[in-house]
Short mmCIF file of C-alpha atoms in Angstrom, two decimals:
data_model
loop_
_atom_site.label_atom_id
_atom_site.label_comp_id
_atom_site.label_asym_id
_atom_site.label_seq_id
_atom_site.Cartn_x
_atom_site.Cartn_y
_atom_site.Cartn_z
CA UNK A 272 62.68 -43.56 -54.22
CA UNK A 273 60.39 -41.55 -51.88
CA UNK A 274 56.72 -40.87 -52.47
CA UNK A 275 55.75 -37.55 -53.96
CA UNK A 276 53.52 -35.44 -51.65
CA UNK A 277 50.22 -34.26 -53.07
CA UNK A 278 49.80 -30.49 -53.30
CA UNK A 279 46.81 -28.49 -52.11
CA UNK A 280 44.20 -28.10 -54.76
CA UNK A 281 42.54 -24.79 -55.53
CA UNK A 282 39.20 -26.08 -54.26
CA UNK A 283 40.73 -27.11 -50.92
CA UNK A 284 42.38 -23.72 -50.62
CA UNK A 285 39.09 -21.93 -51.31
CA UNK A 286 37.28 -24.09 -48.75
CA UNK A 287 39.97 -23.37 -46.13
CA UNK A 288 39.79 -19.64 -46.76
CA UNK A 289 35.98 -19.75 -46.54
CA UNK A 290 36.11 -21.58 -43.20
CA UNK A 291 38.60 -19.06 -41.83
CA UNK A 292 36.38 -16.21 -43.03
CA UNK A 293 33.36 -17.73 -41.29
CA UNK A 294 35.32 -18.14 -38.06
CA UNK A 295 36.61 -14.58 -38.30
CA UNK A 296 33.09 -13.27 -38.90
CA UNK A 297 31.89 -15.17 -35.84
CA UNK A 298 34.64 -13.68 -33.72
CA UNK A 299 33.82 -10.19 -34.99
CA UNK A 300 30.12 -10.68 -34.17
CA UNK A 301 31.02 -11.95 -30.69
CA UNK A 302 33.20 -8.89 -30.17
CA UNK A 303 30.42 -6.58 -31.35
CA UNK A 304 27.94 -8.26 -29.01
CA UNK A 305 30.35 -7.81 -26.12
CA UNK A 306 30.68 -4.12 -27.00
CA UNK A 307 26.88 -3.70 -27.06
CA UNK A 308 26.63 -5.33 -23.64
CA UNK A 309 29.41 -3.11 -22.33
CA UNK A 310 28.05 0.11 -23.83
CA UNK A 311 24.27 -0.37 -23.55
CA UNK A 312 23.11 -3.32 -21.46
CA UNK A 313 25.33 -2.78 -18.42
CA UNK A 314 24.63 1.00 -18.19
CA UNK A 315 20.90 0.29 -18.56
CA UNK A 316 21.06 -2.25 -15.73
CA UNK A 317 22.95 0.21 -13.55
CA UNK A 318 20.38 2.92 -14.29
CA UNK A 319 17.50 0.60 -13.37
CA UNK A 320 19.31 -0.28 -10.15
CA UNK A 321 19.68 3.44 -9.31
CA UNK A 322 15.97 4.02 -9.95
CA UNK A 323 15.03 1.04 -7.77
CA UNK A 324 17.26 2.32 -4.95
CA UNK A 325 15.61 5.73 -5.25
CA UNK A 326 12.13 4.17 -5.14
CA UNK A 327 13.13 2.17 -2.06
CA UNK A 328 14.41 5.33 -0.38
CA UNK A 329 11.09 7.06 -1.09
CA UNK A 330 9.17 4.08 0.30
CA UNK A 331 11.16 4.10 3.54
CA UNK A 332 10.96 7.87 3.94
CA UNK A 333 7.26 8.39 3.21
CA UNK A 334 6.33 5.08 4.82
CA UNK A 335 7.70 6.42 8.12
CA UNK A 336 5.01 9.15 8.34
CA UNK A 337 3.65 9.51 11.85
CA UNK A 338 1.23 11.79 13.70
CA UNK A 339 1.76 12.44 17.39
CA UNK A 340 -1.10 11.93 19.82
CA UNK A 341 -0.19 15.30 21.36
CA UNK A 342 0.70 17.84 18.68
CA UNK A 343 1.26 20.52 21.32
CA UNK A 344 4.16 18.66 22.90
CA UNK A 345 5.36 17.08 19.63
CA UNK A 346 4.13 19.07 16.61
CA UNK A 347 3.13 16.73 13.79
CA UNK A 348 1.44 17.16 10.44
CA UNK A 349 0.97 15.88 6.91
CA UNK A 350 0.53 18.69 4.40
CA UNK A 351 0.50 18.71 0.60
CA UNK A 352 0.27 21.76 -1.63
CA UNK A 353 1.19 22.95 -5.10
CA UNK A 354 3.92 25.43 -5.96
CA UNK A 355 3.20 25.17 -9.68
CA UNK A 356 6.68 23.85 -10.51
CA UNK A 357 5.60 20.46 -11.93
CA UNK A 358 4.72 21.79 -15.39
CA UNK A 359 5.75 18.53 -17.06
CA UNK A 360 2.87 16.80 -15.26
CA UNK A 361 0.30 19.59 -15.57
CA UNK A 362 -1.96 17.40 -17.74
CA UNK A 363 -2.72 15.34 -14.61
CA UNK A 364 -4.43 18.34 -13.07
CA UNK A 365 -3.49 20.70 -10.27
CA UNK A 366 -1.74 18.10 -8.15
CA UNK A 367 0.49 19.03 -5.21
CA UNK A 368 4.22 18.98 -5.88
CA UNK A 369 5.32 19.61 -2.29
CA UNK A 370 4.84 17.26 0.65
CA UNK A 371 5.62 18.02 4.29
CA UNK A 372 5.19 15.46 7.04
CA UNK A 373 6.49 14.33 10.39
CA UNK A 374 8.29 11.04 10.62
CA UNK A 375 9.61 8.64 13.20
CA UNK A 376 12.09 5.78 13.16
CA UNK A 377 14.53 7.37 10.71
CA UNK A 378 18.26 6.84 10.95
CA UNK A 379 20.35 9.72 12.31
CA UNK A 380 21.20 12.49 9.87
CA UNK A 381 24.19 11.56 7.69
CA UNK A 382 25.86 14.91 8.37
CA UNK A 383 25.44 14.29 12.10
CA UNK A 384 27.10 10.86 11.86
CA UNK A 385 30.09 12.21 9.94
CA UNK A 386 30.53 15.40 11.95
CA UNK A 387 33.26 15.96 14.51
CA UNK A 388 32.59 17.43 17.92
CA UNK A 389 31.14 16.70 21.33
CA UNK A 390 27.54 15.63 21.84
CA UNK A 391 26.28 19.03 23.03
CA UNK A 392 27.78 20.85 20.03
CA UNK A 393 26.38 18.34 17.53
CA UNK A 394 23.00 18.36 19.25
CA UNK A 395 22.86 22.15 19.03
CA UNK A 396 23.99 22.19 15.40
CA UNK A 397 21.92 19.32 13.99
CA UNK A 398 19.16 18.97 16.55
CA UNK A 399 18.20 15.88 18.57
CA UNK A 400 18.36 12.75 16.44
CA UNK A 401 15.51 10.97 18.20
CA UNK A 402 11.79 11.67 18.28
CA UNK A 403 9.77 13.17 15.45
CA UNK A 404 11.55 14.58 12.42
CA UNK A 405 10.07 17.13 10.03
CA UNK A 406 10.52 16.12 6.39
CA UNK A 407 9.67 18.00 3.20
CA UNK A 408 9.97 16.83 -0.40
CA UNK A 409 9.88 19.18 -3.39
CA UNK A 410 11.67 19.98 -6.64
CA UNK A 411 11.95 23.63 -5.59
CA UNK A 412 14.53 24.19 -2.83
CA UNK A 413 13.47 25.93 0.36
CA UNK A 414 16.90 27.56 0.64
CA UNK A 415 19.18 28.95 -2.04
CA UNK A 416 20.45 26.45 -4.62
CA UNK A 417 21.12 28.42 -7.83
CA UNK A 418 23.19 25.73 -9.56
CA UNK A 419 21.42 22.62 -8.30
CA UNK A 420 18.21 20.95 -9.46
CA UNK A 421 16.36 17.74 -8.70
CA UNK A 422 14.32 16.45 -5.79
CA UNK A 423 15.17 18.20 -2.53
CA UNK A 424 14.58 16.75 0.91
CA UNK A 425 14.59 18.99 3.97
CA UNK A 426 14.92 17.49 7.41
CA UNK A 427 14.54 19.12 10.80
CA UNK A 428 14.89 17.41 14.15
CA UNK A 429 12.83 17.76 16.20
CA UNK A 430 9.76 19.03 14.37
CA UNK A 431 8.48 22.44 15.43
CA UNK A 432 5.40 24.57 14.96
CA UNK A 433 6.55 25.88 11.56
CA UNK A 434 6.38 23.09 8.97
CA UNK A 435 7.63 25.24 6.09
CA UNK A 436 11.24 25.98 7.02
CA UNK A 437 14.19 25.03 9.19
CA UNK A 438 16.61 22.13 9.33
CA UNK A 439 18.98 20.81 6.68
CA UNK A 440 18.32 20.48 2.98
CA UNK A 441 19.98 18.19 0.45
CA UNK A 442 19.42 16.89 -3.07
CA UNK A 443 17.88 13.46 -2.84
CA UNK A 444 17.97 12.79 -6.59
CA UNK A 445 19.34 15.34 -9.06
CA UNK A 446 17.72 13.52 -12.00
CA UNK A 447 14.10 14.18 -10.91
CA UNK A 448 12.61 16.98 -13.01
CA UNK A 449 8.99 16.82 -11.78
CA UNK A 450 7.03 15.03 -9.05
CA UNK A 451 3.40 15.18 -7.90
CA UNK A 452 1.43 13.46 -5.14
CA UNK A 453 -2.04 11.97 -4.65
CA UNK A 454 -3.59 10.44 -1.55
CA UNK A 455 -5.98 7.54 -0.95
CA UNK A 456 -8.69 8.61 1.50
CA UNK A 457 -10.31 5.19 1.73
CA UNK A 458 -12.61 5.65 -1.25
CA UNK A 459 -10.74 7.62 -3.92
CA UNK A 460 -7.48 9.34 -4.83
CA UNK A 461 -7.50 12.99 -3.81
CA UNK A 462 -5.00 15.82 -4.40
CA UNK A 463 -5.86 17.43 -1.06
CA UNK A 464 -4.44 16.62 2.34
CA UNK A 465 -3.75 18.90 5.27
CA UNK A 466 -3.94 17.50 8.78
CA UNK A 467 -3.89 21.02 10.24
CA UNK A 468 -7.40 21.44 8.77
CA UNK A 469 -8.68 18.02 9.88
CA UNK A 470 -10.43 17.11 13.11
CA UNK A 471 -9.13 14.68 14.09
CA UNK A 472 -5.97 14.66 11.95
CA UNK A 473 -5.46 11.42 10.03
CA UNK A 474 -2.91 10.12 7.57
CA UNK A 475 -3.95 8.90 4.12
CA UNK A 476 -3.94 5.16 3.60
CA UNK A 477 -1.49 5.44 0.70
CA UNK A 478 0.46 8.00 -1.29
CA UNK A 479 0.67 7.77 -5.07
CA UNK A 480 3.72 9.46 -6.56
CA UNK A 481 4.15 10.26 -10.24
CA UNK A 482 7.54 11.54 -11.28
CA UNK A 483 9.68 12.21 -14.35
CA UNK A 484 13.43 11.81 -14.70
CA UNK A 485 15.37 14.30 -16.80
CA UNK A 486 17.17 11.44 -18.56
CA UNK A 487 13.78 9.92 -19.53
CA UNK A 488 11.50 12.90 -20.17
CA UNK A 489 8.82 10.88 -21.98
CA UNK A 490 8.57 8.19 -19.31
CA UNK A 491 6.45 8.63 -16.19
CA UNK A 492 7.08 6.47 -13.17
CA UNK A 493 4.27 5.77 -10.70
CA UNK A 494 4.93 4.60 -7.17
CA UNK A 495 2.24 3.74 -4.58
CA UNK A 496 3.37 3.75 -0.94
CA UNK A 497 1.28 2.33 1.89
CA UNK A 498 1.42 4.25 5.18
CA UNK A 499 1.50 1.75 8.07
CA UNK A 500 0.59 4.42 10.64
CA UNK A 501 -2.69 5.28 8.88
CA UNK A 502 -6.04 4.05 10.20
CA UNK A 503 -7.87 4.97 6.98
CA UNK A 504 -9.68 2.05 5.33
CA UNK A 505 -12.62 1.66 2.91
CA UNK A 506 -14.80 0.95 5.96
CA UNK A 507 -13.38 3.96 7.82
CA UNK A 508 -12.50 6.58 5.16
CA UNK A 509 -10.93 9.91 5.99
CA UNK A 510 -14.19 11.73 5.33
CA UNK A 511 -15.69 10.17 8.46
CA UNK A 512 -12.96 11.60 10.64
CA UNK A 513 -12.52 15.02 9.10
CA UNK A 514 -12.17 16.72 5.75
CA UNK A 515 -9.17 16.17 3.50
CA UNK A 516 -9.71 19.43 1.64
CA UNK A 517 -8.83 22.71 3.39
#
């Protein structure tokens, strides 16, 4: 006669159900954590990466500032002024929100690289891609851009005697809602710089940028950029070579 099998007791059944419930709860929590990573952590990392790329682009662009030894043959300048458009940063004082400078060593214009046509046509349309380029940065477009906002960069090659217009304009970062500039003259940060009023003209040692992104209106980002072409130092401040205030 065979042995009778023992049935599952109520206690064993309850314990089994409890273990399964704990495992299920763990799986649900793991799934929720994965959703949080997917919905919050990854987008935040991507946003930080975009901001870092933008900061790097600003460093390369402003760090390429250069003044020609002969401004008659190759017009060059570094000019900052306020248009009054950076209202979100008005508590910092009347700081300039527009910066115009000449630059060297930049890559050819992206539109020039992608354009079709012979060299003479492209050169006439986009200008020579070597030599000094005229660059301006501002949140107010020089041309007409009724449906576009952000930080605009205008580029003209070669630079000419009019630093306030000409060339091609594009949106560098549509998320920038305000940006202001300050300049290190060797002893202090100053909101004034205009090489056309300096004798001799000199570049600031560094540029300090404060800006706000529309997606983060309560957060201010500060970026300090050293200008390799500047000869301004604490021992040789800009005041010894000319005024920084027009």
